[in-house]
Amino acid sequence: MATRGFSGRGRNKEQRERLPPGQSLVSGFPVLSAGPTPVVDLNHWKLELKHGPRLLASWDWQQFNALPQTRQTVDIHCVTTWSKFDTVWQGVLIEDLLSAAGIEAPSKHLLAHCFDDYSTNVRLADLQTGKAMVATHYDDQPLTAEHGGPARLLVPHLYFWKSAKWLNKLQFVQIETAGFWELRGYHLRGDPFEEQRYGGP
Ligand SMILES: Nc1nc2c(c(=O)[nH]1)N[C@H]1C(S)=C(S)[C@@H](COP(=O)(O)O)O[C@H]1N2
Ligand SMILES: [Mo]
């Protein structure tokens, strides 16, 4: 109790360094979706990997769940200014997905597509960080529908709009191509520590 002030300041310093500029910590887990939550039947669930229109690989739910699993604890940052520390996720790392597909990446840019027609662009380099994954579990529970279940992209080091919920396709594209929010003014990359909230003219 006597050291409360000192250790409090210590924690705050650590938190300040982990918290990107303009962000505030939340303890809950807000839900942000552009439209209604799609109903996704696991019997029809499929994740496709494409290069433009060409199919490179695809997994049904059973095949996808047989891929190597990774569990990790990361901080997440939403462009609407909330951040959440120490969120626990489990799923398939993008590196493991690509090696399961047995392909060399054909381009440096991708679009993530979803069951609700949302999309977002991501650079291959931002997916090959050892942290970006197709997540199926949050807090050791199957991902709830409102948070993107059955499976969502998780790109924890970028603003959370890059973490596409209800993921059904990862598409390599030759040229960086804006997704849903990027077309509406958000930054093409979205690094929270650089405060890349909005795109340039
Ligand atoms: N398919 C899909 N993915 C999406 C969205 C969406 O509307 N549709 N919203 C994005 C935005 S703007 C944010 S901040 C996060 C919110 O994720 P959460 O609802 O799990 O907090 O999901 C992102 N992924
Ligand atoms: Mo968002």
mmCIF file of C-alpha atoms and ligand atoms in Angstrom:
data_model
loop_
_atom_site.group_PDB
_atom_site.id
_atom_site.type_symbol
_atom_site.label_atom_id
_atom_site.label_comp_id
_atom_site.label_asym_id
_atom_site.label_seq_id
_atom_site.Cartn_x
_atom_site.Cartn_y
_atom_site.Cartn_z
ATOM 1 C CA MET A 1 0.000 0.000 0.000
ATOM 2 C CA ALA A 2 2.847 2.369 0.869
ATOM 3 C CA THR A 3 4.322 2.076 -2.638
ATOM 4 C CA ARG A 4 1.010 2.580 -4.396
ATOM 5 C CA GLY A 5 1.928 5.987 -5.823
ATOM 6 C CA PHE A 6 5.315 4.830 -7.105
ATOM 7 C CA SER A 7 4.165 1.585 -8.694
ATOM 8 C CA GLY A 8 1.106 3.378 -10.061
ATOM 9 C CA ARG A 9 3.339 5.793 -11.909
ATOM 10 C CA GLY A 10 5.444 2.857 -13.133
ATOM 11 C CA ARG A 11 2.420 1.167 -14.614
ATOM 12 C CA ASN A 12 1.270 4.398 -16.183
ATOM 13 C CA LYS A 13 4.621 4.911 -17.894
ATOM 14 C CA GLU A 14 4.491 1.397 -19.350
ATOM 15 C CA GLN A 15 0.894 1.986 -20.425
ATOM 16 C CA ARG A 16 1.776 5.305 -22.049
ATOM 17 C CA GLU A 17 4.455 3.629 -24.169
ATOM 18 C CA ARG A 18 2.099 0.830 -25.188
ATOM 19 C CA LEU A 19 -0.757 3.219 -25.933
ATOM 20 C CA PRO A 20 -0.583 4.883 -29.379
ATOM 21 C CA PRO A 21 -1.133 8.659 -29.551
ATOM 22 C CA GLY A 22 -4.754 9.798 -29.248
ATOM 23 C CA GLN A 23 -5.960 6.431 -27.880
ATOM 24 C CA SER A 24 -7.700 5.578 -24.576
ATOM 25 C CA LEU A 25 -7.831 2.210 -22.849
ATOM 26 C CA VAL A 26 -11.116 0.332 -22.550
ATOM 27 C CA SER A 27 -11.819 -2.735 -20.441
ATOM 28 C CA GLY A 28 -14.862 -3.965 -22.408
ATOM 29 C CA PHE A 29 -14.775 -5.124 -26.017
ATOM 30 C CA PRO A 30 -16.794 -2.735 -28.238
ATOM 31 C CA VAL A 31 -18.477 -4.110 -31.376
ATOM 32 C CA LEU A 32 -18.069 -2.058 -34.557
ATOM 33 C CA SER A 33 -19.651 -3.273 -37.783
ATOM 34 C CA ALA A 34 -20.633 -1.339 -40.896
ATOM 35 C CA GLY A 35 -23.817 -3.428 -41.280
ATOM 36 C CA PRO A 36 -25.704 -6.343 -39.729
ATOM 37 C CA THR A 37 -23.870 -9.444 -38.495
ATOM 38 C CA PRO A 38 -23.987 -12.067 -41.263
ATOM 39 C CA VAL A 39 -25.202 -15.566 -40.440
ATOM 40 C CA VAL A 40 -22.418 -17.959 -41.471
ATOM 41 C CA ASP A 41 -23.180 -21.686 -41.671
ATOM 42 C CA LEU A 42 -20.087 -23.753 -40.853
ATOM 43 C CA ASN A 43 -21.207 -26.387 -43.370
ATOM 44 C CA HIS A 44 -20.844 -23.811 -46.114
ATOM 45 C CA TRP A 45 -17.908 -21.907 -44.640
ATOM 46 C CA LYS A 46 -14.903 -21.711 -46.931
ATOM 47 C CA LEU A 47 -11.708 -19.669 -46.929
ATOM 48 C CA GLU A 48 -10.277 -18.993 -50.375
ATOM 49 C CA LEU A 49 -6.808 -17.824 -51.295
ATOM 50 C CA LYS A 50 -6.744 -16.162 -54.704
ATOM 51 C CA HIS A 51 -4.444 -14.269 -57.031
ATOM 52 C CA GLY A 52 -6.754 -11.866 -58.819
ATOM 53 C CA PRO A 53 -9.492 -14.191 -60.146
ATOM 54 C CA ARG A 54 -7.331 -17.340 -59.942
ATOM 55 C CA LEU A 55 -7.938 -19.763 -57.062
ATOM 56 C CA LEU A 56 -4.680 -20.755 -55.330
ATOM 57 C CA ALA A 57 -6.094 -22.746 -52.421
ATOM 58 C CA SER A 58 -9.228 -23.170 -50.356
ATOM 59 C CA TRP A 59 -10.128 -24.724 -47.025
ATOM 60 C CA ASP A 60 -13.454 -25.844 -45.651
ATOM 61 C CA TRP A 61 -14.041 -25.526 -41.885
ATOM 62 C CA GLN A 62 -12.644 -28.977 -41.092
ATOM 63 C CA GLN A 63 -9.549 -28.529 -43.268
ATOM 64 C CA PHE A 64 -8.927 -25.073 -41.866
ATOM 65 C CA ASN A 65 -9.094 -26.304 -38.276
ATOM 66 C CA ALA A 66 -6.512 -29.006 -39.057
ATOM 67 C CA LEU A 67 -3.893 -26.307 -39.847
ATOM 68 C CA PRO A 68 -1.244 -25.439 -37.215
ATOM 69 C CA GLN A 69 -2.711 -23.334 -34.390
ATOM 70 C CA THR A 70 -1.098 -20.399 -32.594
ATOM 71 C CA ARG A 71 -2.281 -18.690 -29.389
ATOM 72 C CA GLN A 72 -1.061 -15.179 -28.625
ATOM 73 C CA THR A 73 -1.683 -12.160 -26.403
ATOM 74 C CA VAL A 74 -1.654 -8.766 -28.172
ATOM 75 C CA ASP A 75 -2.863 -5.168 -27.826
ATOM 76 C CA ILE A 76 -5.488 -3.884 -30.282
ATOM 77 C CA HIS A 77 -6.227 -0.302 -31.362
ATOM 78 C CA CYS A 78 -9.404 1.000 -33.022
ATOM 79 C CA VAL A 79 -9.313 4.193 -35.069
ATOM 80 C CA THR A 80 -12.336 5.426 -33.070
ATOM 81 C CA THR A 81 -9.722 5.909 -30.265
ATOM 82 C CA TRP A 82 -10.201 2.865 -28.056
ATOM 83 C CA SER A 83 -7.362 0.467 -27.356
ATOM 84 C CA LYS A 84 -7.447 -2.798 -25.443
ATOM 85 C CA PHE A 85 -4.386 -4.422 -23.899
ATOM 86 C CA ASP A 86 -3.624 -8.131 -23.546
ATOM 87 C CA THR A 87 -6.312 -9.612 -25.761
ATOM 88 C CA VAL A 88 -5.936 -13.386 -26.236
ATOM 89 C CA TRP A 89 -6.456 -14.921 -29.667
ATOM 90 C CA GLN A 90 -6.033 -18.294 -31.307
ATOM 91 C CA GLY A 91 -5.967 -19.174 -34.967
ATOM 92 C CA VAL A 92 -3.739 -19.826 -37.963
ATOM 93 C CA LEU A 93 -0.812 -17.493 -38.653
ATOM 94 C CA ILE A 94 -0.704 -16.137 -42.207
ATOM 95 C CA GLU A 95 2.755 -17.691 -42.666
ATOM 96 C CA ASP A 96 1.290 -21.096 -41.763
ATOM 97 C CA LEU A 97 -1.645 -20.557 -44.104
ATOM 98 C CA LEU A 98 0.663 -19.684 -47.012
ATOM 99 C CA SER A 99 2.924 -22.641 -46.386
ATOM 100 C CA ALA A 100 -0.105 -24.944 -46.164
ATOM 101 C CA ALA A 101 -1.132 -23.577 -49.560
ATOM 102 C CA GLY A 102 2.372 -24.412 -50.800
ATOM 103 C CA ILE A 103 2.717 -21.205 -52.800
ATOM 104 C CA GLU A 104 5.151 -18.349 -53.116
ATOM 105 C CA ALA A 105 3.375 -15.047 -52.580
ATOM 106 C CA PRO A 106 2.603 -13.750 -56.113
ATOM 107 C CA SER A 107 2.392 -10.046 -55.125
ATOM 108 C CA LYS A 108 3.025 -7.669 -52.237
ATOM 109 C CA HIS A 109 -0.584 -6.531 -51.706
ATOM 110 C CA LEU A 110 -3.783 -8.268 -50.677
ATOM 111 C CA LEU A 111 -7.462 -7.595 -50.199
ATOM 112 C CA ALA A 112 -9.328 -9.342 -47.409
ATOM 113 C CA HIS A 113 -12.969 -10.108 -48.317
ATOM 114 C CA CYS A 114 -15.824 -11.009 -46.001
ATOM 115 C CA PHE A 115 -19.294 -12.546 -45.837
ATOM 116 C CA ASP A 116 -20.791 -9.045 -45.311
ATOM 117 C CA ASP A 117 -19.158 -7.529 -48.451
ATOM 118 C CA TYR A 118 -16.689 -5.602 -46.298
ATOM 119 C CA SER A 119 -13.125 -5.536 -47.557
ATOM 120 C CA THR A 120 -9.801 -4.086 -46.491
ATOM 121 C CA ASN A 121 -6.396 -3.895 -48.141
ATOM 122 C CA VAL A 122 -3.280 -5.181 -46.380
ATOM 123 C CA ARG A 123 0.345 -5.370 -47.401
ATOM 124 C CA LEU A 124 1.912 -8.810 -47.407
ATOM 125 C CA ALA A 125 4.673 -7.435 -45.144
ATOM 126 C CA ASP A 126 2.008 -6.496 -42.559
ATOM 127 C CA LEU A 127 0.667 -10.068 -42.662
ATOM 128 C CA GLN A 128 4.094 -11.699 -42.309
ATOM 129 C CA THR A 129 4.858 -10.427 -38.832
ATOM 130 C CA GLY A 130 4.467 -13.669 -36.907
ATOM 131 C CA LYS A 131 1.333 -12.120 -35.367
ATOM 132 C CA ALA A 132 -1.209 -11.607 -38.148
ATOM 133 C CA MET A 133 -3.600 -14.556 -38.238
ATOM 134 C CA VAL A 134 -6.969 -15.885 -39.218
ATOM 135 C CA ALA A 135 -8.421 -16.059 -35.715
ATOM 136 C CA THR A 136 -11.141 -18.474 -34.634
ATOM 137 C CA HIS A 137 -10.916 -18.007 -30.855
ATOM 138 C CA TYR A 138 -10.948 -15.012 -28.532
ATOM 139 C CA ASP A 139 -10.275 -15.423 -24.801
ATOM 140 C CA ASP A 140 -10.100 -19.200 -25.328
ATOM 141 C CA GLN A 141 -13.694 -19.317 -26.597
ATOM 142 C CA PRO A 142 -14.914 -19.685 -30.182
ATOM 143 C CA LEU A 143 -15.132 -16.212 -31.683
ATOM 144 C CA THR A 144 -18.673 -14.855 -31.267
ATOM 145 C CA ALA A 145 -20.583 -13.819 -34.401
ATOM 146 C CA GLU A 146 -20.581 -10.117 -33.482
ATOM 147 C CA HIS A 147 -16.766 -10.154 -33.204
ATOM 148 C CA GLY A 148 -16.340 -11.889 -36.559
ATOM 149 C CA GLY A 149 -16.925 -15.591 -35.931
ATOM 150 C CA PRO A 150 -16.441 -18.185 -37.314
ATOM 151 C CA ALA A 151 -13.117 -16.594 -38.388
ATOM 152 C CA ARG A 152 -11.661 -13.138 -38.745
ATOM 153 C CA LEU A 153 -8.408 -11.617 -39.831
ATOM 154 C CA LEU A 154 -6.338 -10.244 -36.940
ATOM 155 C CA VAL A 155 -3.621 -7.715 -37.781
ATOM 156 C CA PRO A 156 -2.909 -6.462 -34.285
ATOM 157 C CA HIS A 157 -0.238 -3.856 -35.089
ATOM 158 C CA LEU A 158 -2.571 -1.913 -37.427
ATOM 159 C CA TYR A 159 -5.840 -0.103 -36.611
ATOM 160 C CA PHE A 160 -8.571 -2.634 -35.992
ATOM 161 C CA TRP A 161 -10.543 -1.871 -39.181
ATOM 162 C CA LYS A 162 -7.824 -3.980 -40.914
ATOM 163 C CA SER A 163 -8.920 -6.988 -38.853
ATOM 164 C CA ALA A 164 -11.677 -8.083 -41.227
ATOM 165 C CA LYS A 165 -14.485 -9.988 -39.518
ATOM 166 C CA TRP A 166 -16.305 -12.956 -41.152
ATOM 167 C CA LEU A 167 -13.340 -13.494 -43.455
ATOM 168 C CA ASN A 168 -13.906 -15.669 -46.536
ATOM 169 C CA LYS A 169 -11.210 -14.676 -49.016
ATOM 170 C CA LEU A 170 -7.637 -13.430 -49.103
ATOM 171 C CA GLN A 171 -6.854 -12.139 -52.571
ATOM 172 C CA PHE A 172 -3.413 -11.198 -53.842
ATOM 173 C CA VAL A 173 -3.618 -8.123 -56.084
ATOM 174 C CA GLN A 174 -0.885 -6.627 -58.255
ATOM 175 C CA ILE A 175 -1.585 -3.048 -57.167
ATOM 176 C CA GLU A 176 -2.533 -1.754 -53.715
ATOM 177 C CA THR A 177 -6.335 -1.466 -53.948
ATOM 178 C CA ALA A 178 -8.389 0.428 -51.348
ATOM 179 C CA GLY A 179 -10.969 -1.535 -49.328
ATOM 180 C CA PHE A 180 -14.260 -0.437 -47.739
ATOM 181 C CA TRP A 181 -12.995 2.148 -45.234
ATOM 182 C CA GLU A 182 -9.911 3.071 -47.229
ATOM 183 C CA LEU A 183 -12.226 4.114 -50.107
ATOM 184 C CA ARG A 184 -14.071 6.290 -47.576
ATOM 185 C CA GLY A 185 -11.016 8.218 -46.449
ATOM 186 C CA TYR A 186 -9.163 5.975 -44.044
ATOM 187 C CA HIS A 187 -5.415 5.548 -44.468
ATOM 188 C CA LEU A 188 -4.188 2.795 -46.814
ATOM 189 C CA ARG A 189 -1.932 1.314 -44.111
ATOM 190 C CA GLY A 190 -3.277 2.422 -40.706
ATOM 191 C CA ASP A 191 -0.336 2.234 -38.291
ATOM 192 C CA PRO A 192 -1.654 3.452 -34.900
ATOM 193 C CA PHE A 193 1.770 4.468 -33.585
ATOM 194 C CA GLU A 194 2.155 6.735 -36.655
ATOM 195 C CA GLU A 195 -1.477 7.894 -36.236
ATOM 196 C CA GLN A 196 -2.234 6.890 -39.820
ATOM 197 C CA ARG A 197 -5.984 7.443 -39.394
ATOM 198 C CA TYR A 198 -6.906 9.183 -42.632
ATOM 199 C CA GLY A 199 -5.473 8.975 -46.102
ATOM 200 C CA GLY A 200 -3.903 11.822 -48.009
ATOM 201 C CA PRO A 201 -5.567 13.588 -50.948
HETATM 202 N N1 LIG B 1 -16.412 -7.848 -42.198
HETATM 203 C C1 LIG B 1 -16.233 -6.775 -41.441
HETATM 204 N N2 LIG B 1 -15.096 -6.653 -40.761
HETATM 205 C C2 LIG B 1 -14.880 -5.566 -39.978
HETATM 206 C C3 LIG B 1 -15.831 -4.528 -39.891
HETATM 207 C C4 LIG B 1 -17.037 -4.686 -40.632
HETATM 208 O O1 LIG B 1 -17.940 -3.834 -40.619
HETATM 209 N N3 LIG B 1 -17.202 -5.821 -41.386
HETATM 210 N N4 LIG B 1 -15.559 -3.428 -39.110
HETATM 211 C C5 LIG B 1 -14.147 -3.137 -38.859
HETATM 212 C C6 LIG B 1 -13.938 -2.118 -37.869
HETATM 213 S S1 LIG B 1 -14.127 -0.503 -38.370
HETATM 214 C C7 LIG B 1 -13.466 -2.421 -36.624
HETATM 215 S S2 LIG B 1 -13.037 -1.209 -35.534
HETATM 216 C C8 LIG B 1 -13.360 -3.812 -36.152
HETATM 217 C C9 LIG B 1 -14.231 -4.008 -34.941
HETATM 218 O O2 LIG B 1 -14.121 -5.323 -34.479
HETATM 219 P P1 LIG B 1 -14.979 -5.723 -33.198
HETATM 220 O O3 LIG B 1 -16.430 -5.492 -33.534
HETATM 221 O O4 LIG B 1 -14.649 -7.150 -32.921
HETATM 222 O O5 LIG B 1 -14.535 -4.813 -32.076
HETATM 223 O O6 LIG B 1 -13.754 -4.740 -37.146
HETATM 224 C C10 LIG B 1 -13.391 -4.403 -38.448
HETATM 225 N N5 LIG B 1 -13.709 -5.501 -39.308
HETATM 226 MO MO MO B 2 -13.262 0.805 -36.606
#
